[in-house]
Amino acid sequence: MFMMICVVILCGLSLESFRLSMAAGAIQADLTKRKIIWLGAIFAVVQFFLFFLGTILRLKGETRFFLLEKMDVAIHTDCMIFAVLGCVYIWQGIREKRMEESCVHPWSVEGFTKYALKHGLMFLIVGCASADCLNRAFWYCAEIFLFLLVASVIGLAYGYWQGIKGWRKIRVVTGCLWVVTAICLLLA
């Protein structure tokens, strides 16, 4: 069950990274392959930092408030966080209006970093909620970063060349993955 939870969380983070970078790529003008890789790497670093920050905050909170003895309560809290996040994503994916695609002047590195921080709340929340179910596995952090990097670069390229086709469907699928994570946590 542990591996399934890890895979579902990894897929959910990657899909959200792909969706956000696809939207950013759809409104950019004159992106080169080098700039796509550079901006994708910056996007992945910011998202991973927020995920890792959420995990650290959760672990510090557990040791500070002695929640380690109440692991059952922590798992149920994580389950609720994933369930609410999943329902919100599904609802937004269904109700969302079509996003306008228009080429603007290329963003600077600072502009792209601000965009990643602005839309990075979900990564912070998932980092907090997944701290217990990851069993503090360091190798998993490396996998998360690599998947975020690949998803961000591919999302930027796809958005730049193809637009935002499938924007709403990706959000709904990501929401479904968070609901599956909540169910897996309940069954674990």
PDB file of C-alpha atoms in Angstrom:
ATOM      1  CA  MET A   1       0.000   0.000   0.000  1.00  0.00           C
ATOM      2  CA  PHE A   2       2.923   2.314   0.764  1.00  0.00           C
ATOM      3  CA  MET A   3       4.251   2.089  -2.793  1.00  0.00           C
ATOM      4  CA  MET A   4       0.815   2.766  -4.264  1.00  0.00           C
ATOM      5  CA  ILE A   5       0.430   5.900  -2.142  1.00  0.00           C
ATOM      6  CA  CYS A   6       3.888   7.101  -3.196  1.00  0.00           C
ATOM      7  CA  VAL A   7       3.137   6.505  -6.881  1.00  0.00           C
ATOM      8  CA  VAL A   8      -0.229   8.272  -6.721  1.00  0.00           C
ATOM      9  CA  ILE A   9       1.279  11.292  -4.948  1.00  0.00           C
ATOM     10  CA  LEU A  10       4.107  11.402  -7.480  1.00  0.00           C
ATOM     11  CA  CYS A  11       1.650  11.244 -10.392  1.00  0.00           C
ATOM     12  CA  GLY A  12      -0.545  13.963  -8.879  1.00  0.00           C
ATOM     13  CA  LEU A  13       2.376  16.328  -8.345  1.00  0.00           C
ATOM     14  CA  SER A  14       3.676  15.676 -11.861  1.00  0.00           C
ATOM     15  CA  LEU A  15       0.276  16.290 -13.458  1.00  0.00           C
ATOM     16  CA  GLU A  16      -0.157  19.571 -11.607  1.00  0.00           C
ATOM     17  CA  SER A  17       3.338  20.655 -12.584  1.00  0.00           C
ATOM     18  CA  PHE A  18       2.596  19.752 -16.215  1.00  0.00           C
ATOM     19  CA  ARG A  19      -0.711  21.652 -16.149  1.00  0.00           C
ATOM     20  CA  LEU A  20       0.762  24.826 -14.683  1.00  0.00           C
ATOM     21  CA  SER A  21       3.788  24.878 -16.965  1.00  0.00           C
ATOM     22  CA  MET A  22       1.567  24.116 -19.972  1.00  0.00           C
ATOM     23  CA  ALA A  23      -0.494  27.219 -19.168  1.00  0.00           C
ATOM     24  CA  ALA A  24       2.681  29.284 -18.847  1.00  0.00           C
ATOM     25  CA  GLY A  25       4.044  27.964 -22.132  1.00  0.00           C
ATOM     26  CA  ALA A  26       0.791  28.729 -23.956  1.00  0.00           C
ATOM     27  CA  ILE A  27       1.113  32.464 -23.322  1.00  0.00           C
ATOM     28  CA  GLN A  28       4.815  32.821 -24.101  1.00  0.00           C
ATOM     29  CA  ALA A  29       6.321  34.212 -27.251  1.00  0.00           C
ATOM     30  CA  ASP A  30       9.660  33.151 -28.730  1.00  0.00           C
ATOM     31  CA  LEU A  31      10.648  30.272 -26.468  1.00  0.00           C
ATOM     32  CA  THR A  32      13.787  28.438 -27.498  1.00  0.00           C
ATOM     33  CA  LYS A  33      14.633  24.884 -26.450  1.00  0.00           C
ATOM     34  CA  ARG A  34      17.273  26.189 -24.084  1.00  0.00           C
ATOM     35  CA  LYS A  35      14.885  28.645 -22.461  1.00  0.00           C
ATOM     36  CA  ILE A  36      12.218  25.931 -22.119  1.00  0.00           C
ATOM     37  CA  ILE A  37      14.674  23.736 -20.221  1.00  0.00           C
ATOM     38  CA  TRP A  38      15.902  26.658 -18.097  1.00  0.00           C
ATOM     39  CA  LEU A  39      12.413  27.895 -17.163  1.00  0.00           C
ATOM     40  CA  GLY A  40      11.205  24.322 -16.595  1.00  0.00           C
ATOM     41  CA  ALA A  41      14.102  23.738 -14.192  1.00  0.00           C
ATOM     42  CA  ILE A  42      13.308  26.933 -12.291  1.00  0.00           C
ATOM     43  CA  PHE A  43       9.658  25.939 -12.092  1.00  0.00           C
ATOM     44  CA  ALA A  44      10.561  22.464 -10.795  1.00  0.00           C
ATOM     45  CA  VAL A  45      12.975  23.862  -8.189  1.00  0.00           C
ATOM     46  CA  VAL A  46      10.350  26.257  -6.812  1.00  0.00           C
ATOM     47  CA  GLN A  47       7.679  23.550  -6.699  1.00  0.00           C
ATOM     48  CA  PHE A  48      10.033  21.064  -5.042  1.00  0.00           C
ATOM     49  CA  PHE A  49      11.113  23.697  -2.520  1.00  0.00           C
ATOM     50  CA  LEU A  50       7.479  24.323  -1.575  1.00  0.00           C
ATOM     51  CA  PHE A  51       6.782  20.584  -1.295  1.00  0.00           C
ATOM     52  CA  PHE A  52       9.877  20.068   0.845  1.00  0.00           C
ATOM     53  CA  LEU A  53       9.023  23.127   2.984  1.00  0.00           C
ATOM     54  CA  GLY A  54       5.577  21.675   3.657  1.00  0.00           C
ATOM     55  CA  THR A  55       7.131  18.356   4.668  1.00  0.00           C
ATOM     56  CA  ILE A  56       9.636  20.042   7.003  1.00  0.00           C
ATOM     57  CA  LEU A  57       6.927  22.207   8.590  1.00  0.00           C
ATOM     58  CA  ARG A  58       4.819  19.126   9.239  1.00  0.00           C
ATOM     59  CA  LEU A  59       7.684  17.153  10.759  1.00  0.00           C
ATOM     60  CA  LYS A  60       8.728  20.094  12.951  1.00  0.00           C
ATOM     61  CA  GLY A  61       5.126  20.513  14.078  1.00  0.00           C
ATOM     62  CA  GLU A  62       4.898  16.838  14.994  1.00  0.00           C
ATOM     63  CA  THR A  63       7.983  16.927  17.169  1.00  0.00           C
ATOM     64  CA  ARG A  64       7.026  20.250  18.720  1.00  0.00           C
ATOM     65  CA  PHE A  65       3.492  19.260  19.638  1.00  0.00           C
ATOM     66  CA  PHE A  66       4.288  15.594  20.337  1.00  0.00           C
ATOM     67  CA  LEU A  67       1.900  14.277  17.705  1.00  0.00           C
ATOM     68  CA  LEU A  68       4.078  11.247  17.098  1.00  0.00           C
ATOM     69  CA  GLU A  69       2.074   9.264  19.661  1.00  0.00           C
ATOM     70  CA  LYS A  70      -1.146  10.192  17.872  1.00  0.00           C
ATOM     71  CA  MET A  71      -0.204   8.800  14.469  1.00  0.00           C
ATOM     72  CA  ASP A  72      -3.752   7.616  13.822  1.00  0.00           C
ATOM     73  CA  VAL A  73      -5.037  11.185  14.162  1.00  0.00           C
ATOM     74  CA  ALA A  74      -2.308  12.436  11.811  1.00  0.00           C
ATOM     75  CA  ILE A  75      -3.208   9.863   9.131  1.00  0.00           C
ATOM     76  CA  HIS A  76      -6.895  10.806   9.324  1.00  0.00           C
ATOM     77  CA  THR A  77      -5.955  14.482   9.039  1.00  0.00           C
ATOM     78  CA  ASP A  78      -3.850  13.715   5.964  1.00  0.00           C
ATOM     79  CA  CYS A  79      -6.741  11.740   4.524  1.00  0.00           C
ATOM     80  CA  MET A  80      -9.091  14.691   4.983  1.00  0.00           C
ATOM     81  CA  ILE A  81      -6.599  17.090   3.398  1.00  0.00           C
ATOM     82  CA  PHE A  82      -6.232  14.892   0.313  1.00  0.00           C
ATOM     83  CA  ALA A  83     -10.002  14.335   0.069  1.00  0.00           C
ATOM     84  CA  VAL A  84     -10.808  18.056   0.265  1.00  0.00           C
ATOM     85  CA  LEU A  85      -8.008  18.931  -2.158  1.00  0.00           C
ATOM     86  CA  GLY A  86      -9.260  16.292  -4.594  1.00  0.00           C
ATOM     87  CA  CYS A  87     -12.861  17.492  -4.428  1.00  0.00           C
ATOM     88  CA  VAL A  88     -11.777  21.108  -4.945  1.00  0.00           C
ATOM     89  CA  TYR A  89      -9.707  20.145  -7.981  1.00  0.00           C
ATOM     90  CA  ILE A  90     -12.512  18.099  -9.499  1.00  0.00           C
ATOM     91  CA  TRP A  91     -14.987  20.927  -8.911  1.00  0.00           C
ATOM     92  CA  GLN A  92     -12.636  23.525 -10.416  1.00  0.00           C
ATOM     93  CA  GLY A  93     -11.931  21.299 -13.401  1.00  0.00           C
ATOM     94  CA  ILE A  94     -15.633  20.895 -14.118  1.00  0.00           C
ATOM     95  CA  ARG A  95     -16.601  24.526 -13.547  1.00  0.00           C
ATOM     96  CA  GLU A  96     -13.553  26.238 -15.022  1.00  0.00           C
ATOM     97  CA  LYS A  97     -13.959  28.501 -18.008  1.00  0.00           C
ATOM     98  CA  ARG A  98     -11.707  28.202 -21.030  1.00  0.00           C
ATOM     99  CA  MET A  99      -8.397  29.952 -20.521  1.00  0.00           C
ATOM    100  CA  GLU A 100      -7.414  32.574 -23.064  1.00  0.00           C
ATOM    101  CA  GLU A 101      -4.300  31.835 -25.071  1.00  0.00           C
ATOM    102  CA  SER A 102      -2.392  34.877 -26.170  1.00  0.00           C
ATOM    103  CA  CYS A 103       1.297  35.327 -26.756  1.00  0.00           C
ATOM    104  CA  VAL A 104       2.814  37.962 -24.526  1.00  0.00           C
ATOM    105  CA  HIS A 105       6.338  39.145 -24.155  1.00  0.00           C
ATOM    106  CA  PRO A 106       8.536  36.386 -22.783  1.00  0.00           C
ATOM    107  CA  TRP A 107       8.671  36.264 -19.015  1.00  0.00           C
ATOM    108  CA  SER A 108      11.896  36.911 -17.253  1.00  0.00           C
ATOM    109  CA  VAL A 109      13.283  34.386 -14.792  1.00  0.00           C
ATOM    110  CA  GLU A 110      11.890  36.498 -11.936  1.00  0.00           C
ATOM    111  CA  GLY A 111       8.457  36.594 -13.544  1.00  0.00           C
ATOM    112  CA  PHE A 112       8.430  32.847 -13.997  1.00  0.00           C
ATOM    113  CA  THR A 113       9.565  32.317 -10.387  1.00  0.00           C
ATOM    114  CA  LYS A 114       6.730  34.554  -9.170  1.00  0.00           C
ATOM    115  CA  TYR A 115       4.268  32.534 -11.256  1.00  0.00           C
ATOM    116  CA  ALA A 116       5.566  29.288  -9.738  1.00  0.00           C
ATOM    117  CA  LEU A 117       5.297  30.693  -6.201  1.00  0.00           C
ATOM    118  CA  LYS A 118       1.816  32.070  -6.840  1.00  0.00           C
ATOM    119  CA  HIS A 119       0.522  28.690  -7.973  1.00  0.00           C
ATOM    120  CA  GLY A 120       2.589  26.612  -5.570  1.00  0.00           C
ATOM    121  CA  LEU A 121       0.183  26.435  -2.627  1.00  0.00           C
ATOM    122  CA  MET A 122      -0.938  22.955  -3.638  1.00  0.00           C
ATOM    123  CA  PHE A 123       2.670  21.706  -3.472  1.00  0.00           C
ATOM    124  CA  LEU A 124       3.011  23.111   0.050  1.00  0.00           C
ATOM    125  CA  ILE A 125      -0.246  21.472   1.154  1.00  0.00           C
ATOM    126  CA  VAL A 126       0.666  18.102  -0.376  1.00  0.00           C
ATOM    127  CA  GLY A 127       4.086  18.317   1.277  1.00  0.00           C
ATOM    128  CA  CYS A 128       2.418  18.790   4.655  1.00  0.00           C
ATOM    129  CA  ALA A 129      -0.120  16.037   4.081  1.00  0.00           C
ATOM    130  CA  SER A 130       2.312  13.474   2.717  1.00  0.00           C
ATOM    131  CA  ALA A 131       5.000  13.779   5.397  1.00  0.00           C
ATOM    132  CA  ASP A 132       3.675  10.812   7.379  1.00  0.00           C
ATOM    133  CA  CYS A 133       2.804   8.522   4.498  1.00  0.00           C
ATOM    134  CA  LEU A 134       6.235   8.878   2.893  1.00  0.00           C
ATOM    135  CA  ASN A 135       7.937   7.416   5.970  1.00  0.00           C
ATOM    136  CA  ARG A 136      10.694  10.000   5.562  1.00  0.00           C
ATOM    137  CA  ALA A 137      12.185   8.240   2.533  1.00  0.00           C
ATOM    138  CA  PHE A 138      14.933  10.460   1.126  1.00  0.00           C
ATOM    139  CA  TRP A 139      15.124   8.647  -2.213  1.00  0.00           C
ATOM    140  CA  TYR A 140      11.519   9.591  -2.826  1.00  0.00           C
ATOM    141  CA  CYS A 141      12.452  13.294  -2.699  1.00  0.00           C
ATOM    142  CA  ALA A 142      14.925  12.791  -5.540  1.00  0.00           C
ATOM    143  CA  GLU A 143      12.251  11.054  -7.607  1.00  0.00           C
ATOM    144  CA  ILE A 144       9.790  13.869  -6.936  1.00  0.00           C
ATOM    145  CA  PHE A 145      12.289  16.466  -8.125  1.00  0.00           C
ATOM    146  CA  LEU A 146      13.118  14.529 -11.289  1.00  0.00           C
ATOM    147  CA  PHE A 147       9.456  13.987 -12.144  1.00  0.00           C
ATOM    148  CA  LEU A 148       8.672  17.669 -11.495  1.00  0.00           C
ATOM    149  CA  LEU A 149      11.573  18.678 -13.728  1.00  0.00           C
ATOM    150  CA  VAL A 150      10.503  16.435 -16.597  1.00  0.00           C
ATOM    151  CA  ALA A 151       6.830  17.406 -16.245  1.00  0.00           C
ATOM    152  CA  SER A 152       7.660  21.126 -16.173  1.00  0.00           C
ATOM    153  CA  VAL A 153       9.895  21.018 -19.239  1.00  0.00           C
ATOM    154  CA  ILE A 154       7.465  18.872 -21.244  1.00  0.00           C
ATOM    155  CA  GLY A 155       4.537  21.035 -20.100  1.00  0.00           C
ATOM    156  CA  LEU A 156       6.255  24.236 -21.223  1.00  0.00           C
ATOM    157  CA  ALA A 157       7.108  22.753 -24.601  1.00  0.00           C
ATOM    158  CA  TYR A 158       3.624  21.302 -25.058  1.00  0.00           C
ATOM    159  CA  GLY A 159       1.944  24.567 -24.045  1.00  0.00           C
ATOM    160  CA  TYR A 160       4.157  26.611 -26.327  1.00  0.00           C
ATOM    161  CA  TRP A 161       3.612  24.419 -29.390  1.00  0.00           C
ATOM    162  CA  GLN A 162       0.116  23.013 -28.819  1.00  0.00           C
ATOM    163  CA  GLY A 163      -1.665  25.435 -26.501  1.00  0.00           C
ATOM    164  CA  ILE A 164      -3.740  24.375 -23.514  1.00  0.00           C
ATOM    165  CA  LYS A 165      -5.578  21.397 -24.911  1.00  0.00           C
ATOM    166  CA  GLY A 166      -6.801  19.209 -22.068  1.00  0.00           C
ATOM    167  CA  TRP A 167      -6.322  21.845 -19.334  1.00  0.00           C
ATOM    168  CA  ARG A 168      -9.559  21.015 -17.525  1.00  0.00           C
ATOM    169  CA  LYS A 169      -9.199  17.252 -17.911  1.00  0.00           C
ATOM    170  CA  ILE A 170      -5.759  17.308 -16.301  1.00  0.00           C
ATOM    171  CA  ARG A 171      -7.162  19.185 -13.306  1.00  0.00           C
ATOM    172  CA  VAL A 172     -10.007  16.650 -12.919  1.00  0.00           C
ATOM    173  CA  VAL A 173      -7.592  13.707 -13.171  1.00  0.00           C
ATOM    174  CA  THR A 174      -5.320  15.330 -10.573  1.00  0.00           C
ATOM    175  CA  GLY A 175      -8.324  15.738  -8.263  1.00  0.00           C
ATOM    176  CA  CYS A 176      -9.215  12.078  -8.758  1.00  0.00           C
ATOM    177  CA  LEU A 177      -5.650  11.108  -7.840  1.00  0.00           C
ATOM    178  CA  TRP A 178      -5.921  13.080  -4.573  1.00  0.00           C
ATOM    179  CA  VAL A 179      -9.191  11.323  -3.761  1.00  0.00           C
ATOM    180  CA  VAL A 180      -7.535   7.945  -4.478  1.00  0.00           C
ATOM    181  CA  THR A 181      -4.709   8.959  -2.130  1.00  0.00           C
ATOM    182  CA  ALA A 182      -7.243   9.734   0.597  1.00  0.00           C
ATOM    183  CA  ILE A 183      -8.908   6.349   0.113  1.00  0.00           C
ATOM    184  CA  CYS A 184      -5.550   4.547   0.196  1.00  0.00           C
ATOM    185  CA  LEU A 185      -4.645   6.329   3.433  1.00  0.00           C
ATOM    186  CA  LEU A 186      -7.930   5.224   4.987  1.00  0.00           C
ATOM    187  CA  LEU A 187      -7.334   1.627   3.986  1.00  0.00           C
ATOM    188  CA  ALA A 188      -3.686   1.584   5.099  1.00  0.00           C
TER     189      ALA A 188
END
